[in-house]
Amino acid sequence: MPQDPMDFEWSYWIEWGRERILCLLAGHLLVSQVSRLLVEKYKPWCLMVYGMTACWLLLGIKGFAVILLHAAISFAVAQFQLSLLTWLCSLILLSTLRIPAVEETKRKWYDTENEYYLLLFTVSVRCLFCTSFSLEYCWHAPTQKASHSFPWMLAYVFYYPTFHNGPLMNFDEFSKQMSRQEAFSVKTNLSILIVGIIRIFFWWCLAELMIHLMYIHALYSSTLPLESASYWALGGLALAQVLFFYVKYLVLYGVPALLLRMDGLKPPALPCCVSLMHSFTKMWRSFDVGLHRFLVRYIYVPMGGSQSSLLGMLFSTALTFAFVSYWHGGQSYLWYWGALNWLGVIVENGVKRILSISLIQDLI
């Protein structure tokens, strides 16, 4: 039975995984386990060299140079230790991905659109990693700069399991866990690997069944069946789409999360099932945990967050969703999506504040 071809993200990453990425991830696993067994002290640098080599093989010398240049510029700007300047640099680097002349130049480097998109997706994710490192550099004292050197930045930026699509792991968590030396057990790691592969294979089979049998995205791309459907049917279609999105990211984040555990790191929690969620706030906290931690640590809290006045909280929340919309591409529908999510979070928090009033609680 033919599959629904309309979900670009699933088709794209499965195709790349089958072709080359899974082989490179297997290579990372081998290098990681050998370095943990023989040279635990030099594990970050072994993985850094492997990640840079994998980037070169997959994206070519020019793609590798672009990512290295982004890292070098971010590190140079971080030397001023000004958070505002670091954010300005990050936004400028991110904006270069949307300049038509730059896009056309990068397209000419590759034979197919898929190769260009791989560079585009990789650089956009690397921008978040560069931002995380640079802000941590700005916030740490001079005595702590040894763990915030340029080699550590390269080890973080070129860490291969999270290289193309995430999940996001902030630099402070990455550096502490990567530099920690602990006992290595081949038996324990082998059991983690086997159980992890079985779980990911189950999720992949479920996603493939959904995309071969349900045709959710094909239905959404045609107005005729949507116009003739009842409201109950439309609600069912919407639920089916978000459930597929959940299963899809169990696979896309589950593979790198398994490798993180094999490397002795603690990955961000995998997405929580959307059927268990009843609020915008929980959705943002529990679906993409790595991105949520990034947004809270580097945007929401520095701008005041929940500790500021009502207007301050509204502004810091709006700025957070504005960045998410811009990072995802900045198209008009993404701004609408960000605005609706911001409105949902604000309404929920407003209702919670009203319900926390003692008079209202007594009435309830």
Short mmCIF file of C-alpha atoms in Angstrom, two decimals:
data_model
loop_
_atom_site.label_atom_id
_atom_site.label_comp_id
_atom_site.label_asym_id
_atom_site.label_seq_id
_atom_site.Cartn_x
_atom_site.Cartn_y
_atom_site.Cartn_z
CA MET A 1 0.00 0.00 0.00
CA PRO A 2 1.48 3.42 -0.96
CA GLN A 3 2.27 5.84 1.84
CA ASP A 4 0.98 9.37 2.33
CA PRO A 5 3.76 11.48 0.72
CA MET A 6 2.58 14.84 2.09
CA ASP A 7 4.51 14.83 5.39
CA PHE A 8 7.80 16.26 4.13
CA GLU A 9 9.66 16.06 7.44
CA TRP A 10 9.10 12.33 7.99
CA SER A 11 9.88 11.37 4.38
CA TYR A 12 12.95 13.61 4.35
CA TRP A 13 14.63 12.31 7.52
CA ILE A 14 13.75 8.67 6.86
CA GLU A 15 15.31 8.94 3.40
CA TRP A 16 18.49 10.56 4.77
CA GLY A 17 18.60 8.04 7.62
CA ARG A 18 18.46 5.11 5.26
CA GLU A 19 21.07 6.60 2.96
CA ARG A 20 23.84 7.90 5.23
CA ILE A 21 22.91 9.37 8.61
CA LEU A 22 22.27 6.03 10.37
CA CYS A 23 25.68 4.78 9.21
CA LEU A 24 27.34 7.93 10.57
CA LEU A 25 25.45 7.59 13.87
CA ALA A 26 26.65 3.98 14.11
CA GLY A 27 30.19 5.26 13.53
CA HIS A 28 29.73 7.78 16.34
CA LEU A 29 28.55 4.98 18.64
CA LEU A 30 31.65 2.92 17.86
CA VAL A 31 34.05 5.82 18.43
CA SER A 32 32.24 6.77 21.63
CA GLN A 33 32.32 3.30 23.16
CA VAL A 34 35.97 2.72 22.25
CA SER A 35 37.01 6.11 23.66
CA ARG A 36 35.03 5.49 26.87
CA LEU A 37 36.73 2.11 27.24
CA LEU A 38 40.30 3.19 26.43
CA VAL A 39 40.69 6.98 26.72
CA GLU A 40 37.80 8.31 28.83
CA LYS A 41 39.69 11.53 29.52
CA TYR A 42 39.86 12.39 25.82
CA LYS A 43 36.31 11.32 24.91
CA PRO A 44 35.04 14.88 24.14
CA TRP A 45 37.89 15.46 21.69
CA CYS A 46 37.51 12.07 19.98
CA LEU A 47 33.81 12.77 19.46
CA MET A 48 34.58 16.32 18.29
CA VAL A 49 36.96 15.03 15.60
CA TYR A 50 34.44 12.41 14.53
CA GLY A 51 31.61 14.98 14.35
CA MET A 52 33.70 17.34 12.24
CA THR A 53 34.65 14.47 9.92
CA ALA A 54 31.02 13.37 9.58
CA CYS A 55 29.98 16.96 8.81
CA TRP A 56 32.66 17.20 6.12
CA LEU A 57 31.59 13.89 4.53
CA LEU A 58 27.89 14.74 4.50
CA LEU A 59 27.83 18.49 3.82
CA GLY A 60 31.09 18.88 1.92
CA ILE A 61 33.97 21.25 2.63
CA LYS A 62 31.82 24.34 1.98
CA GLY A 63 29.03 23.25 4.31
CA PHE A 64 31.61 22.38 6.96
CA ALA A 65 33.22 25.81 6.49
CA VAL A 66 29.86 27.59 6.96
CA ILE A 67 29.23 25.89 10.32
CA LEU A 68 32.82 26.45 11.45
CA LEU A 69 32.55 30.13 10.45
CA HIS A 70 29.31 30.54 12.43
CA ALA A 71 31.00 29.04 15.49
CA ALA A 72 34.11 31.24 15.10
CA ILE A 73 32.06 34.43 14.71
CA SER A 74 29.88 33.55 17.72
CA PHE A 75 32.95 32.81 19.85
CA ALA A 76 34.65 36.06 18.79
CA VAL A 77 31.57 38.14 19.67
CA ALA A 78 31.21 36.32 23.01
CA GLN A 79 34.63 37.68 24.05
CA PHE A 80 32.93 41.05 24.70
CA GLN A 81 30.78 39.28 27.33
CA LEU A 82 27.68 41.30 26.42
CA SER A 83 24.50 39.23 26.23
CA LEU A 84 22.73 41.76 24.02
CA LEU A 85 25.60 41.76 21.53
CA THR A 86 25.64 37.95 21.54
CA TRP A 87 21.91 37.84 20.78
CA LEU A 88 22.32 40.41 18.01
CA CYS A 89 25.08 38.29 16.46
CA SER A 90 22.93 35.15 16.68
CA LEU A 91 19.95 36.82 15.02
CA ILE A 92 22.13 38.21 12.22
CA LEU A 93 23.66 34.78 11.58
CA LEU A 94 20.18 33.25 11.59
CA SER A 95 18.91 35.91 9.18
CA THR A 96 21.63 35.01 6.63
CA LEU A 97 19.76 31.73 6.03
CA ARG A 98 16.91 33.75 4.51
CA ILE A 99 18.85 36.07 2.18
CA PRO A 100 17.92 35.04 -1.41
CA ALA A 101 21.42 35.63 -2.84
CA VAL A 102 23.02 33.53 -0.08
CA GLU A 103 20.42 30.80 -0.56
CA GLU A 104 21.12 30.60 -4.29
CA THR A 105 24.88 30.44 -3.71
CA LYS A 106 24.49 27.55 -1.26
CA ARG A 107 22.12 25.71 -3.60
CA LYS A 108 24.83 25.71 -6.27
CA TRP A 109 27.14 23.80 -3.94
CA TYR A 110 24.94 20.69 -4.16
CA ASP A 111 23.44 18.49 -6.85
CA THR A 112 20.01 18.11 -5.20
CA GLU A 113 17.60 20.22 -3.15
CA ASN A 114 17.68 17.61 -0.37
CA GLU A 115 21.40 18.21 0.18
CA TYR A 116 20.84 21.97 0.38
CA TYR A 117 17.97 21.49 2.85
CA LEU A 118 20.20 19.30 5.01
CA LEU A 119 22.68 22.19 5.27
CA LEU A 120 19.83 24.63 5.98
CA PHE A 121 18.33 22.52 8.76
CA THR A 122 21.75 21.76 10.26
CA VAL A 123 22.88 25.40 10.34
CA SER A 124 19.60 26.59 11.87
CA VAL A 125 19.97 24.05 14.72
CA ARG A 126 23.69 24.91 15.11
CA CYS A 127 22.70 28.57 15.57
CA LEU A 128 20.91 27.60 18.80
CA PHE A 129 23.95 25.65 19.99
CA CYS A 130 26.26 28.60 19.23
CA THR A 131 23.89 30.93 21.08
CA SER A 132 23.80 28.66 24.12
CA PHE A 133 27.60 28.44 24.32
CA SER A 134 28.10 32.19 23.79
CA LEU A 135 25.60 33.21 26.48
CA GLU A 136 27.09 30.75 28.97
CA TYR A 137 30.50 32.25 28.15
CA CYS A 138 29.15 35.74 28.88
CA TRP A 139 27.65 34.70 32.21
CA HIS A 140 30.57 32.74 33.68
CA ALA A 141 33.43 34.19 35.68
CA PRO A 142 36.98 34.37 34.23
CA THR A 143 38.07 31.50 36.51
CA GLN A 144 35.54 29.22 34.77
CA LYS A 145 36.64 30.06 31.22
CA ALA A 146 38.76 26.90 30.94
CA SER A 147 35.59 24.87 30.40
CA HIS A 148 34.33 27.52 27.94
CA SER A 149 37.21 27.48 25.47
CA PHE A 150 36.92 27.32 21.68
CA PRO A 151 37.75 23.58 21.59
CA TRP A 152 34.86 22.98 24.01
CA MET A 153 32.62 25.02 21.72
CA LEU A 154 33.62 22.85 18.77
CA ALA A 155 33.02 19.67 20.81
CA TYR A 156 29.53 20.99 21.60
CA VAL A 157 28.63 22.33 18.15
CA PHE A 158 29.93 19.26 16.27
CA TYR A 159 28.51 16.64 18.66
CA TYR A 160 27.01 14.37 16.01
CA PRO A 161 23.87 12.75 17.56
CA THR A 162 22.22 16.18 17.91
CA PHE A 163 23.88 17.65 14.82
CA HIS A 164 21.17 17.79 12.15
CA ASN A 165 17.85 17.96 13.97
CA GLY A 166 18.43 18.10 17.73
CA PRO A 167 17.23 17.60 20.37
CA LEU A 168 18.67 20.71 21.93
CA MET A 169 20.91 20.40 24.99
CA ASN A 170 22.19 23.57 26.66
CA PHE A 171 25.97 23.94 26.90
CA ASP A 172 26.12 24.05 30.71
CA GLU A 173 24.46 20.62 30.90
CA PHE A 174 26.53 19.21 28.04
CA SER A 175 29.93 20.33 29.37
CA LYS A 176 29.29 19.13 32.95
CA GLN A 177 28.12 15.71 31.84
CA MET A 178 30.70 15.25 29.07
CA SER A 179 33.64 16.11 31.34
CA ARG A 180 32.38 13.80 34.09
CA GLN A 181 34.29 10.52 34.20
CA GLU A 182 32.40 7.49 35.47
CA ALA A 183 32.67 3.71 35.47
CA PHE A 184 32.07 2.12 32.06
CA SER A 185 30.19 -1.18 31.80
CA VAL A 186 29.92 -2.89 28.41
CA LYS A 187 27.11 -5.11 29.71
CA THR A 188 25.02 -2.18 30.97
CA ASN A 189 25.52 -0.18 27.79
CA LEU A 190 24.64 -3.18 25.65
CA SER A 191 21.36 -3.67 27.51
CA ILE A 192 20.54 0.05 27.13
CA LEU A 193 21.26 -0.20 23.40
CA ILE A 194 19.12 -3.31 22.82
CA VAL A 195 16.11 -2.00 24.78
CA GLY A 196 16.43 1.40 23.08
CA ILE A 197 16.54 -0.11 19.58
CA ILE A 198 13.45 -2.24 20.30
CA ARG A 199 11.49 0.80 21.50
CA ILE A 200 12.53 2.97 18.54
CA PHE A 201 11.69 0.16 16.11
CA PHE A 202 8.21 -0.11 17.65
CA TRP A 203 7.66 3.67 17.32
CA TRP A 204 8.94 3.61 13.73
CA CYS A 205 6.55 0.75 12.80
CA LEU A 206 3.66 2.65 14.39
CA ALA A 207 4.53 5.83 12.45
CA GLU A 208 4.82 3.87 9.20
CA LEU A 209 1.42 2.25 9.82
CA MET A 210 -0.14 5.66 10.41
CA ILE A 211 1.38 7.18 7.29
CA HIS A 212 0.43 4.17 5.12
CA LEU A 213 -3.13 3.75 6.39
CA MET A 214 -4.49 7.09 7.62
CA TYR A 215 -3.52 9.64 4.90
CA ILE A 216 -3.97 12.51 7.36
CA HIS A 217 -1.71 14.97 5.54
CA ALA A 218 -3.15 14.14 2.11
CA LEU A 219 -6.63 14.95 3.43
CA TYR A 220 -5.39 18.27 4.83
CA SER A 221 -3.90 19.23 1.48
CA SER A 222 -7.27 18.94 -0.31
CA THR A 223 -10.08 21.40 0.47
CA LEU A 224 -12.96 19.28 -0.90
CA PRO A 225 -12.98 16.53 1.81
CA LEU A 226 -12.41 19.16 4.51
CA GLU A 227 -15.37 21.26 3.37
CA SER A 228 -17.69 18.26 3.32
CA ALA A 229 -16.53 16.85 6.68
CA SER A 230 -18.46 17.36 9.91
CA TYR A 231 -16.96 19.22 12.86
CA TRP A 232 -16.47 15.89 14.66
CA ALA A 233 -14.56 14.53 11.66
CA LEU A 234 -12.40 17.65 11.51
CA GLY A 235 -11.64 17.31 15.22
CA GLY A 236 -10.67 13.68 14.67
CA LEU A 237 -8.37 14.66 11.81
CA ALA A 238 -6.71 17.31 13.96
CA LEU A 239 -6.17 14.81 16.79
CA ALA A 240 -4.80 12.22 14.34
CA GLN A 241 -2.32 14.76 12.97
CA VAL A 242 -0.92 15.77 16.37
CA LEU A 243 -0.72 12.11 17.42
CA PHE A 244 1.33 11.33 14.31
CA PHE A 245 3.50 14.38 15.07
CA TYR A 246 4.09 12.94 18.56
CA VAL A 247 5.01 9.46 17.29
CA LYS A 248 7.24 10.98 14.61
CA TYR A 249 9.30 12.86 17.19
CA LEU A 250 9.57 9.81 19.40
CA VAL A 251 11.60 8.37 16.51
CA LEU A 252 13.44 11.54 15.40
CA TYR A 253 14.45 12.44 19.00
CA GLY A 254 14.58 8.85 20.26
CA VAL A 255 17.58 7.88 18.12
CA PRO A 256 19.87 10.73 19.29
CA ALA A 257 18.56 10.37 22.87
CA LEU A 258 19.66 6.71 22.86
CA LEU A 259 23.15 7.69 21.66
CA LEU A 260 23.36 10.40 24.32
CA ARG A 261 22.67 7.76 26.98
CA MET A 262 25.29 5.49 25.43
CA ASP A 263 27.76 8.39 25.72
CA GLY A 264 27.02 8.71 29.46
CA LEU A 265 24.88 11.85 29.05
CA LYS A 266 21.32 12.49 30.21
CA PRO A 267 19.21 13.51 27.19
CA PRO A 268 16.19 15.81 27.43
CA ALA A 269 13.03 13.83 28.11
CA LEU A 270 11.24 12.55 25.01
CA PRO A 271 7.95 14.22 24.04
CA CYS A 272 4.99 13.59 26.34
CA CYS A 273 1.92 12.05 24.69
CA VAL A 274 -0.30 14.85 23.38
CA SER A 275 -3.43 12.96 24.47
CA LEU A 276 -2.39 13.52 28.08
CA MET A 277 -2.03 17.28 27.66
CA HIS A 278 -4.82 19.74 28.35
CA SER A 279 -2.98 23.07 28.35
CA PHE A 280 -0.71 25.19 26.16
CA THR A 281 1.76 25.57 29.02
CA LYS A 282 2.16 21.83 29.55
CA MET A 283 2.49 21.32 25.79
CA TRP A 284 5.44 23.70 25.62
CA ARG A 285 7.06 22.28 28.75
CA SER A 286 6.67 18.60 27.90
CA PHE A 287 6.86 18.16 24.11
CA ASP A 288 10.25 19.57 23.11
CA VAL A 289 11.94 19.68 26.51
CA GLY A 290 15.34 20.77 25.16
CA LEU A 291 13.89 23.75 23.28
CA HIS A 292 11.79 24.70 26.31
CA ARG A 293 14.87 24.75 28.56
CA PHE A 294 16.71 26.90 26.00
CA LEU A 295 13.86 29.41 25.76
CA VAL A 296 13.41 29.65 29.52
CA ARG A 297 17.11 29.95 30.35
CA TYR A 298 18.17 32.37 27.62
CA ILE A 299 15.05 34.45 26.83
CA TYR A 300 12.18 34.14 29.32
CA VAL A 301 14.09 34.40 32.63
CA PRO A 302 16.62 37.09 31.51
CA MET A 303 13.70 39.24 30.33
CA GLY A 304 11.99 39.04 33.73
CA GLY A 305 9.71 36.04 33.34
CA SER A 306 7.11 35.26 35.98
CA GLN A 307 9.05 37.24 38.62
CA SER A 308 8.41 40.57 36.85
CA SER A 309 5.25 42.67 36.64
CA LEU A 310 2.25 41.61 34.58
CA LEU A 311 3.40 43.70 31.62
CA GLY A 312 6.94 42.33 32.02
CA MET A 313 5.65 38.76 31.94
CA LEU A 314 3.52 39.50 28.87
CA PHE A 315 6.53 41.01 27.12
CA SER A 316 8.99 38.22 28.01
CA THR A 317 6.47 35.57 26.90
CA ALA A 318 5.78 37.44 23.65
CA LEU A 319 9.51 37.75 22.96
CA THR A 320 9.96 34.02 23.56
CA PHE A 321 7.25 33.05 21.06
CA ALA A 322 8.48 35.66 18.58
CA PHE A 323 11.92 34.02 18.59
CA VAL A 324 10.40 30.55 18.15
CA SER A 325 8.39 31.76 15.15
CA TYR A 326 11.41 33.49 13.60
CA TRP A 327 13.72 30.51 14.17
CA HIS A 328 11.26 28.13 12.52
CA GLY A 329 11.33 30.23 9.34
CA GLY A 330 9.45 33.47 9.99
CA GLN A 331 6.67 32.84 7.46
CA SER A 332 3.35 34.58 8.10
CA TYR A 333 1.56 31.41 9.25
CA LEU A 334 4.32 30.85 11.86
CA TRP A 335 3.71 34.32 13.31
CA TYR A 336 -0.02 33.48 13.58
CA TRP A 337 0.87 30.15 15.19
CA GLY A 338 3.21 31.86 17.68
CA ALA A 339 0.63 34.55 18.49
CA LEU A 340 -2.11 31.98 19.15
CA ASN A 341 0.21 29.95 21.40
CA TRP A 342 1.19 33.13 23.26
CA LEU A 343 -2.48 33.99 23.71
CA GLY A 344 -3.24 30.49 24.98
CA VAL A 345 -0.42 30.61 27.56
CA ILE A 346 -1.43 34.11 28.70
CA VAL A 347 -5.09 33.15 29.12
CA GLU A 348 -4.13 30.03 31.11
CA ASN A 349 -1.83 31.98 33.41
CA GLY A 350 -4.44 34.70 33.83
CA VAL A 351 -7.09 32.17 34.83
CA LYS A 352 -4.65 30.52 37.28
CA ARG A 353 -3.95 33.89 38.92
CA ILE A 354 -7.67 34.60 39.25
CA LEU A 355 -8.33 31.15 40.73
CA SER A 356 -5.50 31.62 43.25
CA ILE A 357 -7.36 34.53 44.89
CA SER A 358 -8.65 33.35 48.28
CA LEU A 359 -12.15 34.78 47.70
CA ILE A 360 -12.49 32.86 44.43
CA GLN A 361 -11.20 29.68 46.10
CA ASP A 362 -13.80 30.05 48.88
CA LEU A 363 -16.54 30.46 46.27
CA ILE A 364 -15.36 27.34 44.46
#
